[in-house]
Amino acid sequence: MHALNPQPRKRLLRLTLNGRPREDAVADGVLLVDYLREVAQLTGVKTGCDGGECGACTVLVDGEAVPSCITLAVRCEDRSVETIEGLAAQGRPTQLQRAFHEKLGTQCGFCTPGMIMAAESLLRRNPTPTEAEIRTALSGNLCRCTGYEKIIESVQAAARATS
Amino acid sequence: MTTLLTGLRLANPNSVEEAIAACRDRPGSRFVAGGTDLLVNMRHGLSATEQLIDLSGIDELTMIATNGGGVTIGAGVTVAALARSPGIAAQYRALAEAAAGVAGPGHRNMATVGGNLCQDTRCIYYNQSEWWRNANSFCLKHRGEICHVAPQGKRCHAAYSGDLAPALLVLGAAIEIAGPQGRRTIPLSELYVEDGLAHLALAEGELILAIQLPPAPPPSAYTKVRVRGAIDFPLAGVAVALATADAKVASLQIALTGTNSRPFVVAGTQDFAGRAVDEYLLKEIERLVQKQAQPMRTTIASANYRRVAAAALARRLTARLFAESAV
Ligand SMILES: Cc1cc2nc3c(=O)[nH]c(=O)nc-3n(C[C@H](O)[C@H](O)[C@H](O)COP(=O)(O)OP(=O)(O)OC[C@H]3O[C@@H](n4cnc5c(N)ncnc54)[C@H](O)[C@@H]3O)c2cc1C
Ligand code: SF4
Ligand code: FES
Ligand code: FES
């Protein structure tokens, strides 16, 4: 690991990004959201409040949903990071993505990548969540359009379809 | 409108000793655990530092261990892990309830117990972007001359707003600290000072290693009022621990957060020992809390609302714990 006095301003960041190993030279102060959007070109990750309050930037780090706008990229060394781009296989959306489309869980779409990643982490842990469990799991993600009901129904539909 | 962290260095120590050495080598460094409090502040141009010392690589800090009936919680244990620990929920319910109510689920996955105890105090004039604070002319807590909340005074009244501290206080927690001078253990209450500008009694380079909880705790509970049902800090948060004997109070502890610049145990509850929990006692509890809670206009809710809410929560939790003790 890096020794105590981190002389170089940039270091080599090795991580697994959407299932593929990857290496980049990254400065210590770069936020995960900026690394994902600017360096890895994964612009499905959204910057909303840019201050840890809205959940739009939610990605999975080792399967756990976290806000990437208050995570330093270099802290993801040797970890697995997943974004919305990593879900669809060969261009085919997952059940969860399809459910958001069919049940109108997405309107303007800005909160949707974060919502889906938070829901994805819930469904992996708990494939048959109750409505209360869904509400709790998504309680850190704000949406200004849907009023949330359609989002909850989308996650419920995805859970029904896969279980 | 947020500040970029260009030029920031991150040190990655693997042991407590290395962390302390990293701090000594670069004075002004700050420890970072989950970063959910510190990085937000740094991005607002607050708590500036050239070097962060990442505590997440220190294995010693991430364990929950039971010992002689009590439990030791590493400072690096995440709030999410604490909230889902069956052992904690069974014995130390106030702590599990407080952990489940911290911020939002994404924050809890990163947030740690140590970071929660050491989080900065909060104020509507302080937790704003650099641009906002500059436009409003900076305040006493950072770069400014006067306090916009109490302009006549000389101190900062920013409110300590961590959820875990009051729960740990009523459960009698002690904290293990390591620093350049070695290790020491103090009661958690001694960590805090009633000063929004400098609310922690930690010397430069000192860090919290673990929290010790004594065995056989009394039944306890925690609750808070917040603007929304998730994400928001407590406008007022209350923990209560109540031991009963023969349908009377044996011991009662009440602790508050979100109202003062430090979390604290409400003084004077020892006088309630031997009393029944009836309307008279509940009224006295409300009065006691209203007197000692000293919220200032540091949140969007009025100070008086927070004082009244703190008293109501203390009453409600005491009544609930008493009712539960009867069954
Ligand atoms: C939108 C939002 C909502 C929030 N809501 C709540 C809420 O409802 N309730 C609540 O309690 N908190 C809330 N928080 C604050 C924060 O998430 C918690 O306080 C969290 O537990 C902080 O832990 P951390 O590990 O992320 O701390 P960090 O940000 O890493 O550190 C916070 C401070 O503690 C110091 N520190 C960290 N670990 C140690 C240690 N071991 N020894 C000494 N010092 C240490 C750091 O140097 C820093 O000064 C919220 C934050 C956000 C962004
Ligand atoms: S209480 Fe006063 S000094 Fe403290 S942060 Fe608020 S305005 Fe600033
Ligand atoms: S953009 Fe990260 S939480 Fe809002
Ligand atoms: S769909 Fe527009 S913010 Fe959620």
Coordinates of C-alpha atoms and ligand atoms in Angstrom, one line a residue:
Chain A
M1 CA 0.0 0.0 0.0
H2 CA 1.0 3.6 -0.2
A3 CA 3.3 4.7 2.5
L4 CA 2.7 7.4 5.0
N5 CA 3.9 10.4 3.1
P6 CA 2.0 10.3 -0.2
Q7 CA 4.4 12.3 -2.2
P8 CA 3.0 11.9 -5.7
R9 CA 0.0 14.0 -6.4
K10 CA -1.4 11.3 -8.5
R11 CA -1.5 7.6 -7.8
L12 CA -2.4 4.6 -9.8
L13 CA -6.0 3.6 -9.0
R14 CA -6.8 0.0 -9.7
L15 CA -10.4 -1.1 -9.4
T16 CA -13.1 -3.2 -11.1
L17 CA -15.5 -0.9 -12.9
N18 CA -18.7 -2.5 -14.1
G19 CA -17.1 -5.9 -14.0
R20 CA -13.9 -5.0 -15.8
P21 CA -10.5 -4.3 -14.2
R22 CA -9.2 -0.8 -14.9
E23 CA -6.3 1.4 -14.0
D24 CA -6.0 5.2 -14.1
A25 CA -3.7 7.8 -12.7
V26 CA -5.9 9.8 -10.3
A27 CA -5.1 12.7 -8.0
D28 CA -6.0 12.1 -4.3
G29 CA -8.6 14.9 -4.2
V30 CA -10.7 13.6 -7.1
L31 CA -14.2 12.6 -6.2
L32 CA -15.6 9.3 -7.4
V33 CA -18.4 11.0 -9.3
D34 CA -15.9 13.1 -11.3
Y35 CA -13.7 10.1 -12.0
L36 CA -16.7 8.2 -13.2
R37 CA -18.1 11.0 -15.4
E38 CA -14.9 12.7 -16.6
V39 CA -12.3 9.9 -16.8
A40 CA -14.4 6.8 -17.3
Q41 CA -17.0 8.7 -19.3
L42 CA -19.8 7.0 -17.4
T43 CA -22.2 10.0 -17.6
G44 CA -25.2 7.9 -16.4
V45 CA -23.9 8.9 -13.0
K46 CA -25.6 12.2 -12.2
T47 CA -24.4 15.1 -10.1
G48 CA -27.5 16.6 -8.4
C49 CA -26.8 18.6 -5.2
D50 CA -23.1 18.0 -5.4
G51 CA -23.0 17.9 -1.7
G52 CA -24.1 14.5 -0.3
E53 CA -27.8 15.3 0.1
C54 CA -29.9 14.0 -2.9
G55 CA -28.7 10.5 -3.9
A56 CA -28.6 11.3 -7.7
C57 CA -24.9 10.2 -7.8
T58 CA -25.5 6.9 -6.0
V59 CA -23.3 4.0 -7.3
L60 CA -22.5 0.6 -5.8
V61 CA -19.1 0.1 -4.1
D62 CA -18.7 -3.6 -3.3
G63 CA -22.4 -3.9 -3.7
E64 CA -23.3 -1.1 -1.3
A65 CA -25.1 2.0 -2.5
V66 CA -23.1 5.1 -1.7
P67 CA -23.2 8.8 -2.8
S68 CA -20.2 9.1 -5.2
C69 CA -20.0 12.9 -4.8
I70 CA -18.6 12.6 -1.2
T71 CA -16.4 9.6 -1.9
L72 CA -12.7 10.1 -2.9
A73 CA -12.0 8.0 -6.0
V74 CA -8.7 6.7 -4.7
R75 CA -10.6 5.1 -1.8
C76 CA -12.0 2.6 -4.2
E77 CA -8.7 1.0 -4.7
D78 CA -9.1 -2.8 -5.2
R79 CA -12.9 -2.5 -4.9
S80 CA -15.7 -3.2 -7.3
V81 CA -17.6 -0.1 -8.5
E82 CA -20.9 -0.4 -10.4
T83 CA -22.9 2.3 -12.2
I84 CA -26.1 2.2 -14.2
E85 CA -24.1 1.5 -17.3
G86 CA -23.1 -1.9 -15.8
L87 CA -26.6 -3.3 -15.4
A88 CA -27.8 -3.8 -19.0
A89 CA -26.2 -6.8 -20.7
Q90 CA -25.7 -6.6 -24.4
G91 CA -28.0 -3.6 -24.5
R92 CA -30.8 -5.5 -22.9
P93 CA -32.2 -3.7 -19.8
T94 CA -32.6 -5.6 -16.6
Q95 CA -36.0 -6.4 -15.1
L96 CA -35.5 -3.5 -12.7
Q97 CA -34.8 -1.1 -15.5
R98 CA -37.7 -2.4 -17.6
A99 CA -40.0 -2.0 -14.6
F100 CA -39.0 1.7 -14.1
H101 CA -39.9 2.2 -17.8
E102 CA -43.2 0.3 -17.8
K103 CA -44.5 1.5 -14.4
L104 CA -43.5 5.1 -15.1
G105 CA -41.0 5.1 -12.3
T106 CA -39.0 7.6 -14.4
Q107 CA -40.1 11.0 -15.6
C108 CA -37.4 13.5 -16.3
G109 CA -35.0 10.7 -15.5
F110 CA -32.4 12.7 -13.6
C111 CA -32.8 10.8 -10.3
T112 CA -33.3 7.5 -12.0
P113 CA -29.8 6.1 -12.2
G114 CA -29.3 6.7 -8.5
M115 CA -32.8 5.3 -7.7
I116 CA -32.1 2.2 -9.7
M117 CA -28.7 1.6 -8.1
A118 CA -30.1 2.0 -4.6
A119 CA -33.0 -0.4 -5.6
E120 CA -30.5 -2.8 -7.2
S121 CA -28.5 -3.1 -4.0
L122 CA -31.7 -3.7 -2.0
L123 CA -33.0 -6.4 -4.4
R124 CA -29.6 -8.2 -4.3
R125 CA -29.7 -8.4 -0.6
N126 CA -33.4 -8.9 -0.3
P127 CA -35.2 -10.1 -3.4
T128 CA -38.7 -9.9 -1.8
P129 CA -38.7 -6.6 0.1
T130 CA -41.8 -5.2 1.8
E131 CA -43.1 -1.8 0.8
A132 CA -41.6 -0.4 4.0
E133 CA -38.2 -1.9 3.2
I134 CA -38.3 -0.4 -0.3
R135 CA -39.2 3.0 1.1
T136 CA -36.3 2.8 3.6
A137 CA -33.8 1.7 1.0
L138 CA -34.7 4.6 -1.3
S139 CA -35.1 7.2 1.5
G140 CA -31.8 8.8 0.6
N141 CA -32.8 9.4 -3.0
L142 CA -34.8 12.5 -3.9
C143 CA -37.1 12.8 -6.9
R144 CA -38.7 16.0 -7.9
C145 CA -41.1 14.5 -10.5
T146 CA -42.8 11.3 -9.7
G147 CA -44.1 11.7 -6.1
Y148 CA -42.3 8.4 -5.4
E149 CA -45.4 6.2 -5.7
K150 CA -44.5 5.1 -9.2
I151 CA -40.9 4.4 -8.1
I152 CA -42.1 2.1 -5.3
E153 CA -44.4 0.3 -7.7
S154 CA -41.6 -0.1 -10.2
V155 CA -39.4 -1.8 -7.6
Q156 CA -42.3 -4.0 -6.4
A157 CA -42.9 -5.0 -10.0
A158 CA -39.3 -5.9 -10.6
A159 CA -39.2 -7.9 -7.3
R160 CA -42.4 -9.8 -8.4
A161 CA -40.9 -10.5 -11.9
T162 CA -37.7 -11.9 -10.6
S163 CA -38.8 -13.9 -7.6
Chain B
M1 CA -21.0 26.1 -6.2
T2 CA -18.9 23.6 -4.3
T3 CA -15.2 23.7 -3.7
L4 CA -12.9 21.3 -5.5
L5 CA -10.4 19.4 -3.5
T6 CA -7.4 19.9 -5.8
G7 CA -4.1 19.4 -4.2
L8 CA -5.5 17.4 -1.3
R9 CA -3.3 14.5 -0.1
L10 CA -4.6 11.3 1.3
A11 CA -2.4 9.3 3.7
N12 CA -3.3 5.6 4.1
P13 CA -1.9 4.3 7.4
N14 CA -2.4 0.6 8.3
S15 CA -2.0 1.1 12.1
V16 CA -3.0 3.5 14.8
E17 CA 0.7 4.4 15.3
E18 CA 1.2 5.2 11.6
A19 CA -1.9 7.4 11.7
I20 CA -0.6 9.4 14.7
A21 CA 2.8 9.7 13.0
A22 CA 1.2 10.9 9.8
C23 CA -0.5 13.6 11.7
R24 CA 2.7 14.6 13.5
D25 CA 4.6 14.8 10.3
R26 CA 2.1 17.2 8.8
P27 CA 0.5 19.4 11.4
G28 CA -3.0 20.5 10.5
S29 CA -3.8 17.1 8.9
R30 CA -7.3 15.7 9.6
F31 CA -8.5 12.2 10.1
V32 CA -11.2 11.0 7.7
A33 CA -13.3 7.9 8.3
G34 CA -16.5 7.7 6.2
G35 CA -16.1 11.3 5.0
T36 CA -19.8 11.9 5.1
D37 CA -19.4 14.9 7.4
L38 CA -15.9 16.1 6.6
L39 CA -15.9 15.9 2.8
V40 CA -19.2 17.8 2.6
N41 CA -17.8 20.5 4.8
M42 CA -14.5 20.6 2.9
R43 CA -16.5 21.0 -0.3
H44 CA -18.1 24.0 1.3
G45 CA -14.7 25.5 1.9
L46 CA -14.8 24.5 5.6
S47 CA -12.4 22.4 7.6
A48 CA -9.7 23.0 5.0
T49 CA -6.6 20.8 5.3
E50 CA -3.7 19.8 3.0
Q51 CA -3.8 16.2 4.1
L52 CA -6.4 13.8 5.1
I53 CA -5.4 10.7 7.0
D54 CA -7.7 7.8 6.0
L55 CA -8.6 5.6 9.0
S56 CA -10.4 3.0 6.9
G57 CA -7.3 0.8 6.4
I58 CA -6.8 0.3 10.2
D59 CA -8.3 -3.1 11.1
E60 CA -8.1 -2.5 14.8
L61 CA -10.9 0.1 14.4
T62 CA -13.5 -2.0 12.7
M63 CA -14.4 -4.6 15.2
I64 CA -17.4 -5.1 17.5
A65 CA -16.3 -7.3 20.4
T66 CA -18.3 -8.6 23.4
N67 CA -16.4 -8.8 26.6
G68 CA -17.7 -9.8 30.1
G69 CA -21.2 -9.0 29.0
G70 CA -20.3 -5.5 27.8
V71 CA -19.3 -4.6 24.2
T72 CA -16.5 -2.7 22.6
I73 CA -17.4 -1.0 19.3
G74 CA -14.5 0.1 17.1
A75 CA -14.6 3.7 16.0
G76 CA -14.4 2.6 12.4
V77 CA -17.5 0.4 12.6
T78 CA -20.1 1.7 10.1
V79 CA -23.4 3.2 11.3
A80 CA -25.1 0.7 8.9
A81 CA -23.3 -2.2 10.6
L82 CA -24.3 -0.9 14.0
A83 CA -28.0 -0.5 12.9
R84 CA -28.2 -4.1 11.7
S85 CA -26.3 -5.8 14.6
P86 CA -28.8 -8.1 16.4
G87 CA -26.6 -8.0 19.6
I88 CA -26.8 -4.2 19.7
A89 CA -30.5 -4.1 19.1
A90 CA -31.2 -6.7 21.8
Q91 CA -29.1 -5.0 24.6
Y92 CA -28.6 -1.4 23.6
R93 CA -31.8 -0.5 21.8
A94 CA -31.3 3.3 22.0
L95 CA -28.1 2.9 20.0
A96 CA -29.6 0.7 17.3
E97 CA -32.5 3.2 17.0
A98 CA -30.2 6.1 16.8
A99 CA -28.0 4.4 14.2
A100 CA -31.0 3.5 12.0
G101 CA -32.0 7.2 12.0
V102 CA -28.6 8.7 10.9
A103 CA -28.8 10.5 7.5
G104 CA -29.8 8.3 4.6
P105 CA -29.0 4.6 3.8
G106 CA -26.1 5.6 1.5
H107 CA -24.5 7.7 4.1
R108 CA -24.9 5.0 6.7
N109 CA -23.0 2.6 4.5
M110 CA -19.9 4.9 4.7
A111 CA -20.5 6.8 8.0
T112 CA -18.6 5.5 11.1
V113 CA -19.3 5.6 14.8
G114 CA -16.1 7.7 15.5
G115 CA -17.0 10.1 12.7
N116 CA -20.5 10.4 14.1
L117 CA -19.2 11.3 17.6
C118 CA -16.7 13.8 16.2
Q119 CA -18.9 15.4 13.5
D120 CA -18.7 19.2 13.4
T121 CA -21.4 21.4 15.0
R122 CA -24.1 22.8 12.7
C123 CA -25.7 26.1 11.9
I124 CA -27.7 27.6 9.0
Y125 CA -25.1 30.3 8.6
Y126 CA -22.2 27.8 8.5
N127 CA -23.4 24.7 6.6
Q128 CA -23.5 26.7 3.3
S129 CA -21.3 27.1 0.3
E130 CA -18.2 29.4 0.4
W131 CA -20.1 31.7 -2.0
W132 CA -23.2 31.9 0.2
R133 CA -21.2 32.5 3.4
N134 CA -19.2 35.2 1.7
A135 CA -22.3 36.9 0.4
N136 CA -23.7 36.9 3.9
S137 CA -20.4 38.1 5.4
F138 CA -18.7 35.2 7.1
C139 CA -19.5 34.4 10.8
L140 CA -17.5 33.9 13.9
K141 CA -17.1 30.1 13.4
H142 CA -15.2 30.5 10.2
R143 CA -13.4 33.6 8.9
G144 CA -15.9 36.2 10.3
E145 CA -16.1 38.5 13.2
I146 CA -19.6 38.2 14.6
C147 CA -22.2 35.5 15.2
H148 CA -25.3 36.0 13.1
V149 CA -27.4 34.0 15.6
A150 CA -26.3 35.9 18.7
P151 CA -24.5 39.1 17.5
Q152 CA -24.0 40.4 21.0
G153 CA -22.2 37.3 22.2
K154 CA -18.6 36.2 21.8
R155 CA -19.3 32.5 21.3
C156 CA -20.6 30.2 18.6
H157 CA -23.9 28.4 19.3
A158 CA -23.8 26.0 16.4
A159 CA -25.6 22.8 17.5
Y160 CA -24.0 19.4 17.9
S161 CA -26.3 17.2 15.9
G162 CA -25.0 13.6 16.0
D163 CA -27.6 10.9 16.7
L164 CA -25.4 8.3 18.4
A165 CA -23.9 10.4 21.2
P166 CA -27.1 10.8 23.4
A167 CA -27.8 7.0 23.0
L168 CA -24.2 6.2 24.1
L169 CA -24.4 8.7 26.9
V170 CA -27.5 7.2 28.6
L171 CA -25.9 3.8 28.2
G172 CA -22.8 4.9 30.2
A173 CA -20.3 4.7 27.3
A174 CA -16.5 5.3 27.7
I175 CA -14.2 6.0 24.8
E176 CA -10.6 4.8 24.2
I177 CA -8.4 7.5 22.7
A178 CA -4.9 7.3 21.2
G179 CA -2.6 10.2 20.5
P180 CA 1.0 11.3 20.6
Q181 CA 1.0 11.0 24.4
G182 CA -0.3 7.4 24.4
R183 CA -3.6 5.9 25.1
R184 CA -6.3 6.9 27.6
T185 CA -10.0 6.1 28.4
I186 CA -12.5 8.7 29.4
P187 CA -16.3 8.8 29.9
L188 CA -17.9 9.9 26.7
S189 CA -19.4 12.9 28.4
E190 CA -15.9 14.3 28.9
L191 CA -15.3 14.4 25.1
Y192 CA -17.6 17.4 24.7
V193 CA -17.4 21.1 25.5
E194 CA -20.3 23.6 25.2
D195 CA -18.7 25.7 22.5
G196 CA -19.8 25.5 18.8
L197 CA -16.4 26.5 17.7
A198 CA -14.4 23.9 19.5
H199 CA -16.7 21.2 20.9
L200 CA -14.3 18.3 21.2
A201 CA -11.8 17.9 24.0
L202 CA -9.3 16.1 21.7
A203 CA -5.7 17.3 21.4
E204 CA -4.1 17.6 17.9
G205 CA -3.3 14.1 16.6
E206 CA -5.7 12.3 19.0
L207 CA -8.2 9.9 17.6
I208 CA -10.9 7.7 19.1
L209 CA -10.2 4.0 18.9
A210 CA -13.3 2.5 20.4
I211 CA -16.4 2.9 22.4
Q212 CA -16.9 0.7 25.5
L213 CA -20.4 -0.1 26.7
P214 CA -20.9 -1.6 30.2
P215 CA -22.9 -4.9 30.6
A216 CA -26.5 -5.2 31.8
P217 CA -27.7 -1.8 30.6
P218 CA -31.2 -0.7 31.5
P219 CA -33.9 -0.7 28.8
S220 CA -33.4 2.3 26.5
A221 CA -34.8 4.2 23.5
Y222 CA -33.9 7.0 21.1
T223 CA -36.0 9.2 18.9
K224 CA -35.6 12.5 17.1
V225 CA -37.6 15.2 15.2
R226 CA -36.3 16.1 11.8
V227 CA -37.7 18.0 8.8
R228 CA -38.2 14.9 6.7
G229 CA -38.4 11.3 7.6
A230 CA -34.9 10.6 6.3
I231 CA -31.6 12.3 5.5
D232 CA -32.1 15.2 7.9
F233 CA -30.1 15.9 11.1
P234 CA -32.1 16.0 14.3
L235 CA -33.7 19.3 15.2
A236 CA -33.8 17.7 18.6
G237 CA -32.9 14.1 19.5
V238 CA -33.5 12.4 22.9
A239 CA -32.2 9.2 24.4
V240 CA -33.7 7.7 27.6
A241 CA -32.6 4.8 29.7
L242 CA -35.0 3.7 32.4
A243 CA -34.5 1.0 35.0
T244 CA -37.5 0.2 37.2
A245 CA -38.1 -1.8 40.4
D246 CA -41.6 -2.6 41.8
A247 CA -43.2 -0.3 39.2
K248 CA -41.1 2.6 40.4
V249 CA -38.1 4.4 38.8
A250 CA -34.9 2.8 39.9
S251 CA -32.7 5.0 37.7
L252 CA -33.5 7.4 34.8
Q253 CA -31.0 8.9 32.3
I254 CA -32.0 11.4 29.6
A255 CA -29.6 12.8 27.1
L256 CA -30.1 15.4 24.3
T257 CA -28.6 16.2 20.9
G258 CA -29.4 18.9 18.4
T259 CA -30.2 21.5 21.0
N260 CA -26.8 22.6 22.4
S261 CA -23.3 22.8 21.2
R262 CA -22.6 19.4 22.9
P263 CA -24.7 16.4 23.5
F264 CA -25.3 16.1 27.3
V265 CA -27.0 14.1 30.0
V266 CA -29.8 16.1 31.6
A267 CA -28.9 16.8 35.2
G268 CA -31.2 16.2 38.2
T269 CA -33.0 12.9 37.2
Q270 CA -31.5 11.1 40.2
D271 CA -34.2 12.8 42.2
F272 CA -36.8 10.8 40.4
A273 CA -35.6 7.5 41.9
G274 CA -38.4 5.7 43.8
R275 CA -41.2 7.6 42.1
A276 CA -44.0 6.2 40.0
V277 CA -44.0 7.3 36.4
D278 CA -47.3 9.3 36.5
E279 CA -48.5 12.6 35.0
Y280 CA -46.7 14.6 37.8
L281 CA -43.3 13.0 37.1
L282 CA -43.7 13.3 33.3
K283 CA -44.5 17.0 33.7
E284 CA -41.4 17.4 35.9
I285 CA -39.3 15.7 33.2
E286 CA -40.6 18.1 30.6
R287 CA -39.8 21.1 32.8
L288 CA -36.3 19.8 33.5
V289 CA -35.6 19.2 29.8
Q290 CA -37.0 22.6 28.7
K291 CA -34.7 24.3 31.2
Q292 CA -31.5 22.6 30.2
A293 CA -32.0 22.5 26.4
Q294 CA -30.7 25.7 25.0
P295 CA -31.4 25.7 21.3
M296 CA -30.5 28.9 19.4
R297 CA -31.7 30.0 15.9
T298 CA -29.3 27.7 14.2
T299 CA -31.8 25.6 12.2
I300 CA -34.8 26.5 10.0
A301 CA -37.1 25.4 12.8
S302 CA -37.5 27.9 15.6
A303 CA -35.5 27.5 18.8
N304 CA -38.6 27.3 20.9
Y305 CA -40.0 24.5 18.8
R306 CA -36.8 22.5 19.3
R307 CA -37.0 23.1 23.1
V308 CA -40.6 22.0 23.4
A309 CA -40.0 19.1 21.0
A310 CA -37.1 17.8 23.1
A311 CA -39.2 17.9 26.2
A312 CA -42.1 16.1 24.5
L313 CA -39.8 13.4 23.2
A314 CA -38.2 12.9 26.6
R315 CA -41.7 12.5 28.1
R316 CA -42.9 10.2 25.4
L317 CA -39.9 7.9 25.6
T318 CA -40.0 7.7 29.4
A319 CA -43.7 6.8 29.3
R320 CA -43.1 4.2 26.6
L321 CA -40.2 2.5 28.5
F322 CA -42.2 2.5 31.7
A323 CA -45.2 0.9 29.9
E324 CA -42.9 -1.7 28.4
S325 CA -41.4 -2.5 31.8
A326 CA -44.8 -3.4 33.1
V327 CA -45.4 -6.2 30.6
Ligands
LIG1 C1 -27.1 14.7 3.9 C2 -26.5 14.3 5.2 C3 -27.4 14.1 6.3 C4 -26.8 13.7 7.5 N1 -27.7 13.4 8.5 C5 -27.2 13.0 9.7 C6 -28.1 12.6 10.8 O1 -29.3 12.6 10.6 N2 -27.6 12.3 12.0 C7 -26.2 12.3 12.2 O2 -25.8 11.9 13.3 N3 -25.4 12.6 11.2 C8 -25.8 12.9 10.0 N4 -25.0 13.3 9.0 C9 -23.5 13.4 9.3 C10 -22.7 12.2 9.0 O3 -23.2 11.4 8.0 C11 -22.5 11.4 10.3 O4 -22.1 12.2 11.4 C12 -21.5 10.3 10.1 O5 -21.6 9.3 11.2 C13 -20.0 10.8 10.2 O6 -19.2 9.7 10.1 P1 -18.0 9.6 9.1 O7 -17.2 8.4 9.3 O8 -18.5 9.8 7.7 O9 -17.1 10.9 9.5 P2 -16.1 11.8 8.7 O10 -16.7 12.7 7.8 O11 -15.0 10.9 8.2 O12 -15.4 12.6 10.0 C14 -16.2 13.5 10.7 C15 -15.2 14.1 11.7 O13 -14.8 13.2 12.7 C16 -13.4 13.1 12.7 N5 -13.1 11.7 12.9 C17 -13.6 10.6 12.2 N6 -13.2 9.4 12.8 C18 -12.5 9.8 13.9 C19 -11.9 9.1 15.0 N7 -11.8 7.7 15.0 N8 -11.2 9.8 16.0 C20 -11.2 11.1 16.0 N9 -11.8 11.9 15.0 C21 -12.5 11.2 14.0 C22 -12.9 13.6 11.4 O14 -11.6 14.1 11.5 C23 -13.9 14.7 11.1 O15 -13.6 15.9 11.8 C24 -25.4 13.6 7.7 C25 -24.6 13.9 6.6 C26 -25.1 14.2 5.4 C27 -24.2 14.5 4.3
SF4_2 S1 -23.9 30.1 15.8 FE1 -23.1 32.0 15.1 S2 -20.9 31.8 15.0 FE2 -21.8 29.7 15.1 S3 -22.0 29.0 13.0 FE3 -23.9 30.0 13.6 S4 -23.7 32.2 12.9 FE4 -21.7 31.3 12.9
FES3 S1 -25.1 14.7 -6.1 FE1 -24.3 13.3 -4.6 S2 -25.8 13.2 -3.1 FE2 -26.5 14.8 -4.5
FES4 S1 -37.8 11.5 -12.4 FE1 -37.3 13.6 -12.4 S2 -36.2 13.8 -10.5 FE2 -37.0 11.8 -10.4

